[in-house]
mmCIF file of C-alpha atoms in Angstrom:
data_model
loop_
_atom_site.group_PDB
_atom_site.id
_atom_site.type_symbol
_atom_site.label_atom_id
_atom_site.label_comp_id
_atom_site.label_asym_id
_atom_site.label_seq_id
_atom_site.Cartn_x
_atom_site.Cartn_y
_atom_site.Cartn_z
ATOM 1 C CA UNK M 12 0.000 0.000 0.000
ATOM 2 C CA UNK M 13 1.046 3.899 -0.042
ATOM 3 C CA UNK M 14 1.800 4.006 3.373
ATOM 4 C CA UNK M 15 4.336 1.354 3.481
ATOM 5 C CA UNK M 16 5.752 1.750 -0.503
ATOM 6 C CA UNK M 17 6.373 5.577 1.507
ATOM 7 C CA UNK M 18 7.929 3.828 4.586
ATOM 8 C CA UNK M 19 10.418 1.749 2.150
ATOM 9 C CA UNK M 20 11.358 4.780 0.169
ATOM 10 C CA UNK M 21 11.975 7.239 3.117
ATOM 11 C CA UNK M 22 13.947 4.414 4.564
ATOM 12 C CA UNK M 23 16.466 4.280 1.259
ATOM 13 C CA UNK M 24 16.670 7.917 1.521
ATOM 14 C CA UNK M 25 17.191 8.623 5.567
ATOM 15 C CA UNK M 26 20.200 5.465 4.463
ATOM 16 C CA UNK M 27 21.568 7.627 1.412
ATOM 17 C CA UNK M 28 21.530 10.705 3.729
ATOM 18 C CA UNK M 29 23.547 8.320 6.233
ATOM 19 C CA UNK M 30 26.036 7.303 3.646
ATOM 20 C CA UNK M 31 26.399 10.340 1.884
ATOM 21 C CA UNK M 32 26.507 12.706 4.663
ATOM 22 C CA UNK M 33 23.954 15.231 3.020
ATOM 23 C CA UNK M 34 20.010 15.379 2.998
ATOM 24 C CA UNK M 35 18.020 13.526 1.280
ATOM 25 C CA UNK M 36 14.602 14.144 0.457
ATOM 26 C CA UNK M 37 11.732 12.453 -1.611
ATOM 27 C CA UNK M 38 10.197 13.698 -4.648
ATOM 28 C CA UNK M 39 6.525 13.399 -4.820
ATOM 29 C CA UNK M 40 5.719 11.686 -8.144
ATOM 30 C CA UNK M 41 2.586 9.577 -9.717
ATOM 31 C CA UNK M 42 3.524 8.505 -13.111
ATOM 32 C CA UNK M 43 6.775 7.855 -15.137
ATOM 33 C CA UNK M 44 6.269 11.067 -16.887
ATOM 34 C CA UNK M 45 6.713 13.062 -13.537
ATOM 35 C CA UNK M 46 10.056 11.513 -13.168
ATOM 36 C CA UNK M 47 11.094 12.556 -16.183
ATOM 37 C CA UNK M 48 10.214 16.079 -16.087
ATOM 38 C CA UNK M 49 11.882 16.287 -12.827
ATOM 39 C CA UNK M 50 15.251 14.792 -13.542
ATOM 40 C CA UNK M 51 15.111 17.377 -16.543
ATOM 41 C CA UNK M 52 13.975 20.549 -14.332
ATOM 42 C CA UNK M 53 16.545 19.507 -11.243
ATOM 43 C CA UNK M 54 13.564 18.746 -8.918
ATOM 44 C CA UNK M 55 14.882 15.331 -8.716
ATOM 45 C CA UNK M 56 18.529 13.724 -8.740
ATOM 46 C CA UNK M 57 18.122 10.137 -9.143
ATOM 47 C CA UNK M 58 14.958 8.132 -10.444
ATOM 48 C CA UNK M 59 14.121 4.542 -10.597
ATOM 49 C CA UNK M 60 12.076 4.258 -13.575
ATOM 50 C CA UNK M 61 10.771 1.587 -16.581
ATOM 51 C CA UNK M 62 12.314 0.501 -19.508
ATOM 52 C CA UNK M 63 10.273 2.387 -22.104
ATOM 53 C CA UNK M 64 10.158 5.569 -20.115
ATOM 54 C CA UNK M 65 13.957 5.304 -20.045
ATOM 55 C CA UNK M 66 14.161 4.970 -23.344
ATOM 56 C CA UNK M 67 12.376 8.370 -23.780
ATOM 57 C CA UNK M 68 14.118 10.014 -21.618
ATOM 58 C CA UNK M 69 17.567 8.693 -22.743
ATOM 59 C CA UNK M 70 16.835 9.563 -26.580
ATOM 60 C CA UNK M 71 14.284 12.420 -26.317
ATOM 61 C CA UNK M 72 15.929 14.161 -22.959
ATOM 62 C CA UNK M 73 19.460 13.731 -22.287
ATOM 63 C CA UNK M 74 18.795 11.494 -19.387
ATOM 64 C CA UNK M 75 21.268 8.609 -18.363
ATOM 65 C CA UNK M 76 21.503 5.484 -16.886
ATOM 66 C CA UNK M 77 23.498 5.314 -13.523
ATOM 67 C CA UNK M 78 22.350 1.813 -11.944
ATOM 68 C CA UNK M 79 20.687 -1.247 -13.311
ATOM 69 C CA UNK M 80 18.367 -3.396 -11.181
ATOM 70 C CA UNK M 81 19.317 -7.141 -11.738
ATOM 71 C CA UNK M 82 16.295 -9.329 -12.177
ATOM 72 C CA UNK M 83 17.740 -12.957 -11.290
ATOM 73 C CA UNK M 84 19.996 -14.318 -8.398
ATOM 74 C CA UNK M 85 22.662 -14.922 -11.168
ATOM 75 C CA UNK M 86 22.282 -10.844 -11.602
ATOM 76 C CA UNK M 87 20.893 -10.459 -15.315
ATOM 77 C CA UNK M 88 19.773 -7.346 -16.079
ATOM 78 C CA UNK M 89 18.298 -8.182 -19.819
ATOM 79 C CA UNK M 90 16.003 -10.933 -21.258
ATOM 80 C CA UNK M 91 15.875 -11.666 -24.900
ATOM 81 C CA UNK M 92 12.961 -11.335 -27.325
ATOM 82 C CA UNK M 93 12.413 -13.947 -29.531
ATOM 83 C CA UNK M 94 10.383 -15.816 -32.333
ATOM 84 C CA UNK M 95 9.537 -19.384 -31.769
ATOM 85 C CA UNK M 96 8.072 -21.644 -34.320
ATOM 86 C CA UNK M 97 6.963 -25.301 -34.790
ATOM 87 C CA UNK M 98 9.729 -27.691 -36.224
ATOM 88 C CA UNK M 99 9.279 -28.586 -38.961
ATOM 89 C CA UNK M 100 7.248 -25.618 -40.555
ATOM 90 C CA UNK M 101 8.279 -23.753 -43.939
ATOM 91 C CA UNK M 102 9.551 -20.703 -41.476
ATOM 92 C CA UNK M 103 11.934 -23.194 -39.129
ATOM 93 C CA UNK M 104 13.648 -25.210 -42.028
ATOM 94 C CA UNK M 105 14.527 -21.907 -43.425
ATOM 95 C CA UNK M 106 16.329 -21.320 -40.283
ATOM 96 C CA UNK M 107 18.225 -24.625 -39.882
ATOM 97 C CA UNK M 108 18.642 -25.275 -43.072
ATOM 98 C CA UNK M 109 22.425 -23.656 -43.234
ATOM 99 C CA UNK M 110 21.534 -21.719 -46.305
ATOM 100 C CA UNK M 111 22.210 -17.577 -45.511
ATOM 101 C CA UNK M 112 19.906 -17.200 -49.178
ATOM 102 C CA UNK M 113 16.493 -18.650 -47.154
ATOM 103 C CA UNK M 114 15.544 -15.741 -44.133
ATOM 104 C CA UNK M 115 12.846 -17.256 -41.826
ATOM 105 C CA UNK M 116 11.963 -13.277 -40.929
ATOM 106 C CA UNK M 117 11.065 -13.647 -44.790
ATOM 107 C CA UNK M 118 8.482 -15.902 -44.726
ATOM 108 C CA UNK M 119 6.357 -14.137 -41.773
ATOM 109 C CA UNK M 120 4.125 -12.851 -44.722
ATOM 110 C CA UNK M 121 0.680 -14.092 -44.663
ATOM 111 C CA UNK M 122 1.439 -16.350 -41.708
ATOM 112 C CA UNK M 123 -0.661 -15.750 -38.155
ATOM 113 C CA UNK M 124 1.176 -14.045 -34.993
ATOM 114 C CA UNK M 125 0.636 -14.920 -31.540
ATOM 115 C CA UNK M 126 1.414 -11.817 -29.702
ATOM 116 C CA UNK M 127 1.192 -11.799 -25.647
ATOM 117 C CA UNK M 128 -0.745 -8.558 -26.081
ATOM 118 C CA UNK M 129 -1.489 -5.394 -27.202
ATOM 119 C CA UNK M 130 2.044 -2.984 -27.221
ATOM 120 C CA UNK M 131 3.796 -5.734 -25.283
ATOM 121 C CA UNK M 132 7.448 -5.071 -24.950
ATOM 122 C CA UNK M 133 8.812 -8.957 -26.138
ATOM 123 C CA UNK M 134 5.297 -9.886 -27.401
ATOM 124 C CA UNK M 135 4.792 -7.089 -29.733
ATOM 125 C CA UNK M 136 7.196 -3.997 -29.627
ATOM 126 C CA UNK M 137 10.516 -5.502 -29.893
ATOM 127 C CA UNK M 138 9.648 -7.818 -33.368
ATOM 128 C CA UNK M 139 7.690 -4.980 -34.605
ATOM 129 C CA UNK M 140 10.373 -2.798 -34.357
ATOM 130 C CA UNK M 141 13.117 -5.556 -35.944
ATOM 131 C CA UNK M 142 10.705 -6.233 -38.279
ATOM 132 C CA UNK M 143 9.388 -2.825 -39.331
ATOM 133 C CA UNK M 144 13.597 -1.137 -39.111
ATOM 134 C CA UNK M 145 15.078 -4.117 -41.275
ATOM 135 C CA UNK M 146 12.107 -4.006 -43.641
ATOM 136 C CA UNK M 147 10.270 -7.145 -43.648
ATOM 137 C CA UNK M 148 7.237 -5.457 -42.416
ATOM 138 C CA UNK M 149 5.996 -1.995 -44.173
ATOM 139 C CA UNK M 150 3.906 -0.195 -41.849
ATOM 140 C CA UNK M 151 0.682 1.396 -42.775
ATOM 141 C CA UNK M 152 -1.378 4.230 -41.523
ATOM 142 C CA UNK M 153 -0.618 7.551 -39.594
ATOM 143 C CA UNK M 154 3.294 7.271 -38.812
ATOM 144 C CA UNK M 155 2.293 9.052 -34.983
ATOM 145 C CA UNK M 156 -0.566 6.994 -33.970
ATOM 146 C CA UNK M 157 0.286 3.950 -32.166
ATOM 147 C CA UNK M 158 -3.274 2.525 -33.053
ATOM 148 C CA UNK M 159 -1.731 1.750 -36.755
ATOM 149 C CA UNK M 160 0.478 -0.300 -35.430
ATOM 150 C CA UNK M 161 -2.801 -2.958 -35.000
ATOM 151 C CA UNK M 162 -3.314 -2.527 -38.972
ATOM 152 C CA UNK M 163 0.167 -3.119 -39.977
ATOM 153 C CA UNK M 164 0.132 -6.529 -37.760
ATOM 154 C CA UNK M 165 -3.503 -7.202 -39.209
ATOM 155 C CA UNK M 166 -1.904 -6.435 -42.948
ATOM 156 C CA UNK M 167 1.157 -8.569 -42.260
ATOM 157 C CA UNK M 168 0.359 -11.560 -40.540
ATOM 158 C CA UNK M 169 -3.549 -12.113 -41.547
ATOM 159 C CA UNK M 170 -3.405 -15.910 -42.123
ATOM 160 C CA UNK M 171 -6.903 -15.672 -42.486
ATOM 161 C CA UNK M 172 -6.144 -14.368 -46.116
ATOM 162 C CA UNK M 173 -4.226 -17.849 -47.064
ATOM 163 C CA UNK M 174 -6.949 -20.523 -45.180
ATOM 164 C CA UNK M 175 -5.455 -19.086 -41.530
ATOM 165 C CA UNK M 176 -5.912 -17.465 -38.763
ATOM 166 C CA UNK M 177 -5.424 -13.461 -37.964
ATOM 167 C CA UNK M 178 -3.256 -12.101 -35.721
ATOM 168 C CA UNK M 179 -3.559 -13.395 -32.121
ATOM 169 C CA UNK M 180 -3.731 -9.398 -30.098
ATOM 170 C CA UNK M 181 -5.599 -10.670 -26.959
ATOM 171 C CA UNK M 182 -6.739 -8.541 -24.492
ATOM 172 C CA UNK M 183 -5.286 -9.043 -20.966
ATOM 173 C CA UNK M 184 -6.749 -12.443 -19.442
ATOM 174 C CA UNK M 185 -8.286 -13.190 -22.216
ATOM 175 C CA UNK M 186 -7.698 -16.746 -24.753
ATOM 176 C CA UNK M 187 -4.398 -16.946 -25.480
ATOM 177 C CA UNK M 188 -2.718 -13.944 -23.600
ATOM 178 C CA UNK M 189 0.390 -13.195 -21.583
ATOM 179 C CA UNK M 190 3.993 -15.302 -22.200
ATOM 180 C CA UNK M 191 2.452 -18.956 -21.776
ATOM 181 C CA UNK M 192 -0.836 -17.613 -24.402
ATOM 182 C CA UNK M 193 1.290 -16.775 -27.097
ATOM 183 C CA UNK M 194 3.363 -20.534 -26.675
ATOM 184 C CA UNK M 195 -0.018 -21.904 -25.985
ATOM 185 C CA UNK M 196 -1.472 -20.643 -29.556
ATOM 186 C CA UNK M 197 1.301 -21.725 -31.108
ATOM 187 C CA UNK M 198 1.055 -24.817 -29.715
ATOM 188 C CA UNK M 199 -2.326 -25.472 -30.261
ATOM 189 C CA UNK M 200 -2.098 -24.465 -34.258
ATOM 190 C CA UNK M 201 -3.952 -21.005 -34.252
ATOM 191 C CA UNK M 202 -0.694 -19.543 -34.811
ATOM 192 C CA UNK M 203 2.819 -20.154 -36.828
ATOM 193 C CA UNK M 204 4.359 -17.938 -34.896
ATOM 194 C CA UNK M 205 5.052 -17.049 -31.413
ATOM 195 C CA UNK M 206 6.714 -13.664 -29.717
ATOM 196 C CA UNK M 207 7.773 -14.113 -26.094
ATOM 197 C CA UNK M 208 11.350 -14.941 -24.378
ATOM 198 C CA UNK M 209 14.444 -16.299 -25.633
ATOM 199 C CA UNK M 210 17.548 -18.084 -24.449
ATOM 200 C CA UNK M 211 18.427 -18.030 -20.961
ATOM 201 C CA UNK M 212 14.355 -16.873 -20.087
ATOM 202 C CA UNK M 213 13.151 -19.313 -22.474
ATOM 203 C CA UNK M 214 9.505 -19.039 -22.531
ATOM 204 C CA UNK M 215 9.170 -22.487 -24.444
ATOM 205 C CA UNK M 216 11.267 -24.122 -21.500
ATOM 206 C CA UNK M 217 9.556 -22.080 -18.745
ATOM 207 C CA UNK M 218 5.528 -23.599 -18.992
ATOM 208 C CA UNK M 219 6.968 -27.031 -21.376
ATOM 209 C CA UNK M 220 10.810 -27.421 -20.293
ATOM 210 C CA UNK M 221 10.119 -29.897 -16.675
ATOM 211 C CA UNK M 222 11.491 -33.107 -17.233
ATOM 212 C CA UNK M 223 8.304 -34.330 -15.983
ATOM 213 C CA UNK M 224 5.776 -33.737 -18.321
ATOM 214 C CA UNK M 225 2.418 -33.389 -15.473
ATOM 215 C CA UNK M 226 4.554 -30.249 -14.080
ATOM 216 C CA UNK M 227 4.065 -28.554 -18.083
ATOM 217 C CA UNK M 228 0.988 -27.169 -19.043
ATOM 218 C CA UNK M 229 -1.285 -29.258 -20.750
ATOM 219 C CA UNK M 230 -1.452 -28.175 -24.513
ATOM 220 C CA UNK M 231 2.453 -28.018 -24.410
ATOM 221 C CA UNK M 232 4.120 -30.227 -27.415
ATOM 222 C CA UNK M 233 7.870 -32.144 -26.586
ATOM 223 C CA UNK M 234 10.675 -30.023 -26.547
ATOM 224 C CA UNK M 235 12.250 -30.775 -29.590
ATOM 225 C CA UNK M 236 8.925 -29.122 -31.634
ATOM 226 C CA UNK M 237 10.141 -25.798 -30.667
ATOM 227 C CA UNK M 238 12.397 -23.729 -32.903
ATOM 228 C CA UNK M 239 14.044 -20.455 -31.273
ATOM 229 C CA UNK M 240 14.886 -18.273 -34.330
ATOM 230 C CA UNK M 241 17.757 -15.366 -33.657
ATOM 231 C CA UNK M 242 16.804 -12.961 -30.803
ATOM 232 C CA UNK M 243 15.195 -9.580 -32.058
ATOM 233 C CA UNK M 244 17.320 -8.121 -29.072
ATOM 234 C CA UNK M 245 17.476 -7.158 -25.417
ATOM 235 C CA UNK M 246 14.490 -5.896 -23.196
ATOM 236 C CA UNK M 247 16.135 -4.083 -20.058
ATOM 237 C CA UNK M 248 16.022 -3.903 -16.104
ATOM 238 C CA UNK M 249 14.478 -0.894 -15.001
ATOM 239 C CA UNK M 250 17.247 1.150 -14.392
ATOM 240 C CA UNK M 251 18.238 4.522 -12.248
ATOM 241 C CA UNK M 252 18.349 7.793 -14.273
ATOM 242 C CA UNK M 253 19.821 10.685 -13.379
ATOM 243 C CA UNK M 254 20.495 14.356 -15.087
ATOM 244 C CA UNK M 255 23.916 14.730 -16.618
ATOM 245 C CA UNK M 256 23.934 18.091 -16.932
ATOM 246 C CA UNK M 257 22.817 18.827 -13.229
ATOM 247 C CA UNK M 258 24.143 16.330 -11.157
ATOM 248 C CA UNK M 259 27.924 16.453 -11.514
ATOM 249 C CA UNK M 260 30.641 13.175 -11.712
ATOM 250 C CA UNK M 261 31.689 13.181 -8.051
ATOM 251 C CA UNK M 262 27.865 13.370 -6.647
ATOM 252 C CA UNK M 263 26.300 10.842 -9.220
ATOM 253 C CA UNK M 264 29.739 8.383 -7.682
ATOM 254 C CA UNK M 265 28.888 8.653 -4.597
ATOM 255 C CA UNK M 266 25.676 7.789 -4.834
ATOM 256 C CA UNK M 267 26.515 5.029 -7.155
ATOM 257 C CA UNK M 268 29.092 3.550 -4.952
ATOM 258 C CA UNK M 269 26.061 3.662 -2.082
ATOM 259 C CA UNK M 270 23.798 2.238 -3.539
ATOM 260 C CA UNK M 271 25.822 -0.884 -4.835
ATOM 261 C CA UNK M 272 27.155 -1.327 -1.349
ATOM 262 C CA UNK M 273 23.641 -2.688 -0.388
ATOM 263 C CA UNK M 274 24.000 -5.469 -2.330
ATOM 264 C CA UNK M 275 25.849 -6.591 0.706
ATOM 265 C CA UNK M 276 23.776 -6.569 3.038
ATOM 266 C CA UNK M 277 20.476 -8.306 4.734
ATOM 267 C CA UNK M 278 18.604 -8.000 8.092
ATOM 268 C CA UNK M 279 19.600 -11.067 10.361
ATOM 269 C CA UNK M 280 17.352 -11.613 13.897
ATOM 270 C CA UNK M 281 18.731 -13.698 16.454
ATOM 271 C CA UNK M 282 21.915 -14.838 14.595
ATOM 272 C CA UNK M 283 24.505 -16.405 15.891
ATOM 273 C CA UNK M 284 27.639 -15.454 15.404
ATOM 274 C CA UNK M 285 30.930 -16.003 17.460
ATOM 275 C CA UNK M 286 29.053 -17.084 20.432
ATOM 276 C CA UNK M 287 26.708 -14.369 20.616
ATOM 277 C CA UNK M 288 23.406 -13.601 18.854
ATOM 278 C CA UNK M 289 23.283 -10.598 16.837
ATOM 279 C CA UNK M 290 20.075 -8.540 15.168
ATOM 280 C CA UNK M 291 20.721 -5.599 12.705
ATOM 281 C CA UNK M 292 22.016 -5.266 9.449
ATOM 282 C CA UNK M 293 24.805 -7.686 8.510
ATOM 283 C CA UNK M 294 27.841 -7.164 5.700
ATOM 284 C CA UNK M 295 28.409 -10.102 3.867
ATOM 285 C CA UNK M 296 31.762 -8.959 3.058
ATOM 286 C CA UNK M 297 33.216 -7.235 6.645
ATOM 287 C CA UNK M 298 30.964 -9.487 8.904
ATOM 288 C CA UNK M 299 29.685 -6.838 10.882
ATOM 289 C CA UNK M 300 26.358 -6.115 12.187
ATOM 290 C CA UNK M 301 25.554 -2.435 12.107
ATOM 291 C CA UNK M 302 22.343 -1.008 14.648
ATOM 292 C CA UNK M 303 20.316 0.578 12.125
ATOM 293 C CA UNK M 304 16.551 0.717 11.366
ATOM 294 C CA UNK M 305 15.948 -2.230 9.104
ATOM 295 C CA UNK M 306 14.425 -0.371 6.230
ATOM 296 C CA UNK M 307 18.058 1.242 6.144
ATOM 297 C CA UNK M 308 19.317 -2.362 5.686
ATOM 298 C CA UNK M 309 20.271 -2.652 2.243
ATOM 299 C CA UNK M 310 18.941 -5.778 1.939
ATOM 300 C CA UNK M 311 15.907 -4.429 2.236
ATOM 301 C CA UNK M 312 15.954 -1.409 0.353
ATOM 302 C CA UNK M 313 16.842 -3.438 -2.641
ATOM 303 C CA UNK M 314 13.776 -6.154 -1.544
ATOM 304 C CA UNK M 315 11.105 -2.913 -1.267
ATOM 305 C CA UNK M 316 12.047 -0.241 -4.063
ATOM 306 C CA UNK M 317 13.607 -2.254 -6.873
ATOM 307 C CA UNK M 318 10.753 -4.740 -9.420
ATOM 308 C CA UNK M 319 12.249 -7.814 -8.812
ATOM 309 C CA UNK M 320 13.981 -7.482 -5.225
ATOM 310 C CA UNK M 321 17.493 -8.673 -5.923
ATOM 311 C CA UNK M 322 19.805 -6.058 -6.163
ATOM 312 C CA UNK M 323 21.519 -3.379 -8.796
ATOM 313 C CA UNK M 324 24.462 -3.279 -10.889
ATOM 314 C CA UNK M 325 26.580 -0.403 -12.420
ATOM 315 C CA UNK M 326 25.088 0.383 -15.770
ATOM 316 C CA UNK M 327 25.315 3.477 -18.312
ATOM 317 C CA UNK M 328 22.949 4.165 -21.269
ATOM 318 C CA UNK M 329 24.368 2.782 -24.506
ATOM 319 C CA UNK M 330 24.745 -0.566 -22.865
ATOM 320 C CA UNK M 331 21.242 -1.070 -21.241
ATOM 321 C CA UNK M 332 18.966 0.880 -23.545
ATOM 322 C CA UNK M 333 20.732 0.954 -27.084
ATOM 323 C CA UNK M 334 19.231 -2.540 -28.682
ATOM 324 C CA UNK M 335 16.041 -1.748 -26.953
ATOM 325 C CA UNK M 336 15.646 2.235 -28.056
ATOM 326 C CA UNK M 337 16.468 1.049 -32.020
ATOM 327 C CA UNK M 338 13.464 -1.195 -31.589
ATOM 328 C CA UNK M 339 11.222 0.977 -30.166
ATOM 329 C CA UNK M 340 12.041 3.887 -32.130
ATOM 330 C CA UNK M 341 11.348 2.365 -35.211
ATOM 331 C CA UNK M 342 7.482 1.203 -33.985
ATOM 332 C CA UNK M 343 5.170 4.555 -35.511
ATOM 333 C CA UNK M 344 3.507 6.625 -32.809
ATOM 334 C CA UNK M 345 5.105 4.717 -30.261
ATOM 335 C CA UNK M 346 6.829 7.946 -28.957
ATOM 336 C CA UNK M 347 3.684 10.362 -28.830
ATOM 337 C CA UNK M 348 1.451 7.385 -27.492
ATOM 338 C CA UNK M 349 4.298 7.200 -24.634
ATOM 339 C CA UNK M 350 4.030 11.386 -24.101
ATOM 340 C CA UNK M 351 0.164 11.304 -23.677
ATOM 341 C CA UNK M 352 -1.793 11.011 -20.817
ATOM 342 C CA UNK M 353 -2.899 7.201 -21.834
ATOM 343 C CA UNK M 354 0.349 5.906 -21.116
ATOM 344 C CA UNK M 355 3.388 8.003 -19.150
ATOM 345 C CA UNK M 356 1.494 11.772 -19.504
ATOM 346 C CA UNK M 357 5.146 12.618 -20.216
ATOM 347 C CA UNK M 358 4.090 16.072 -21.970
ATOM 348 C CA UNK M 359 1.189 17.022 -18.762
ATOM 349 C CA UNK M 360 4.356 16.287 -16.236
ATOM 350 C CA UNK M 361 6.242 18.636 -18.328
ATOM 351 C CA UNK M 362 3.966 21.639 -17.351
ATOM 352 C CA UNK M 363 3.509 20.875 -14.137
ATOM 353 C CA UNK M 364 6.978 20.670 -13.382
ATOM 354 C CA UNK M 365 7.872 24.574 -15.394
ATOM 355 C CA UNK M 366 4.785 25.629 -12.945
#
């Protein structure tokens, strides 16, 4: 709830304050686009934001990327998007086959998508974007209205014009939706292709990949039916942005070097520990237990303000966002639908913040 999301924030910046030896203060916010606008105006330093808001504000603001939350224990910070097909299928031999002269993206024409949803980021966005920027897809309607985007998928991919199916676009809950929807109607034969997760967050092996086949879901095929064609590239962790111009090298360093020192920490209660018990916050690297509130604990400031609760890494723009931003920037009126109200209300935040 508010109250404690407000708890676990003051808590990160009463620690920052600690470590930094300054004050710290929160920045009232309720929506992306507010963070934005105040990184731009100085109102705010840092920001923990989204991926496609970052993107904006990297390529449309001057914003950059100063940490990157880490979304596994292994500390990834990117998943792959990726097309999966049946083996077997026209689109799948063209991959395997060897032959450089036969392009699976190619063959996409007239076949039916399965898409996890409407202006999904590895469902839709990403392989529209490959698609659209290496020009296997040509898209149609008004170039700054994200609602064409639907008619170039329907134009594309409407089986329904060779004996198929069209486009799978479900809405949220509904047949064939989310990551396991989109395998799932693939699966199943409404579709011939499938956008969702690649390699090392396989979709495919998530709901089908248990060695014992009662743990899959039911409509999933063996294994070896699956075909993973190249990745359409990286979706990122949200990251931390911050204000080049206004927050200078030493400050944004200081706070970076903070920040990363929490990933060695965690709350203990009642631990033992050479012969006594100990609670507080405990360094896994110095092995000592400092007496501070426990929403200072780093531990849990990473647990409470970060998506996935595992911790951040060091990160700058061109490495997080780069693969992502040429994707999204080449998907028409994905920008303006991004700046309105419907979305981010990254151009309302503007004026409120030059009030």
């Amino acid at each position: 709830d508010d109250a404690s999301a407000n708890a676990n924030a003051q808590g990160m910046a009463d620690r920052l304050a600690s470590d930094l030896g300054v004050n710290v203060n929160l920045y009232d916010v309720s929506s992306e686009g507010m963070i934005i606008q105040a990184l731009r105006f100085g109102n705010a330093d840092i920001g923990f934001m989204e991926g496609g808001p970052a993107w904006i504000g990297w390529k449309q603001y001057g914003l950059s990327v100063l940490a990157v939350e880490t979304t596994t224990m292994e500390g990834a910070t990117h998943y792959n998007a990726s097309a999966w097909v049946l083996n077997g299928s026209d689109i799948a031999n063209a991959h395997l086959d060897g032959d450089d002269s036969t392009d699976p993206f190619a063959l996409m024409t007239g076949k039916t998508s399965c898409h996890t949803g409407w202006l999904k980021s590895a469902g839709m966005l990403m392989p529209m974007g490959y698609l659209i920027k290496n020009g296997y897809v040509t898209a149609v309607g008004d170039n700054t209205d994200v609602n064409s985007l639907r008619t170039t998928i329907d134009n594309h991919f409407d089986g329904s014009a060779s004996n198929g199916n069209p486009a799978s676009i479900p809405d949220s809950g509904a047949l064939y939706s989310g990551y396991s929807g989109a395998i799932e109607c693939l699966s199943e034969g409404y579709g011939d292709v499938a956008f969702a997760k690649g390699d090392d967050f396989s979709t495919v092996e998530k709901y089908c990949g248990d060695d014992n086949a009662s743990e899959n879901e039911d409509w999933c095929l063996p294994m070896d039916q699956y075909v993973q064609l190249p990745s359409f590239g990286q979706s990122p962790s949200h990251p931390v942005m911050y204000n080049p111009e206004l927050l200078d090298i030493h400050t944004r360093n200081a706070i970076l070097n903070a920040m990363l020192s929490w990933n060695d920490e965690m709350w203990i209660e009642n631990y033992p520990m050479g012969g006594q018990n100990y609670t507080g916050c405990y360094n896994m690297v110095t092995h000592q237990v400092a007496d501070i509130p426990m929403n200072q604990c780093g531990g849990e400031i990473l647990s409470s303000v970060t998506s996935k609760g595992y911790g951040l890494k060091a990160g700058n723009s061109q490495n997080h966002l780069a693969s992502y931003s040429d994707l999204l920037g080449s998907v028409p009126g994905l920008s303006e639908y991004y700046h309105s109200s419907d979305k981010y209300g990254i151009t309302d935040a503007e004026t409120s913040e030059q009030e």
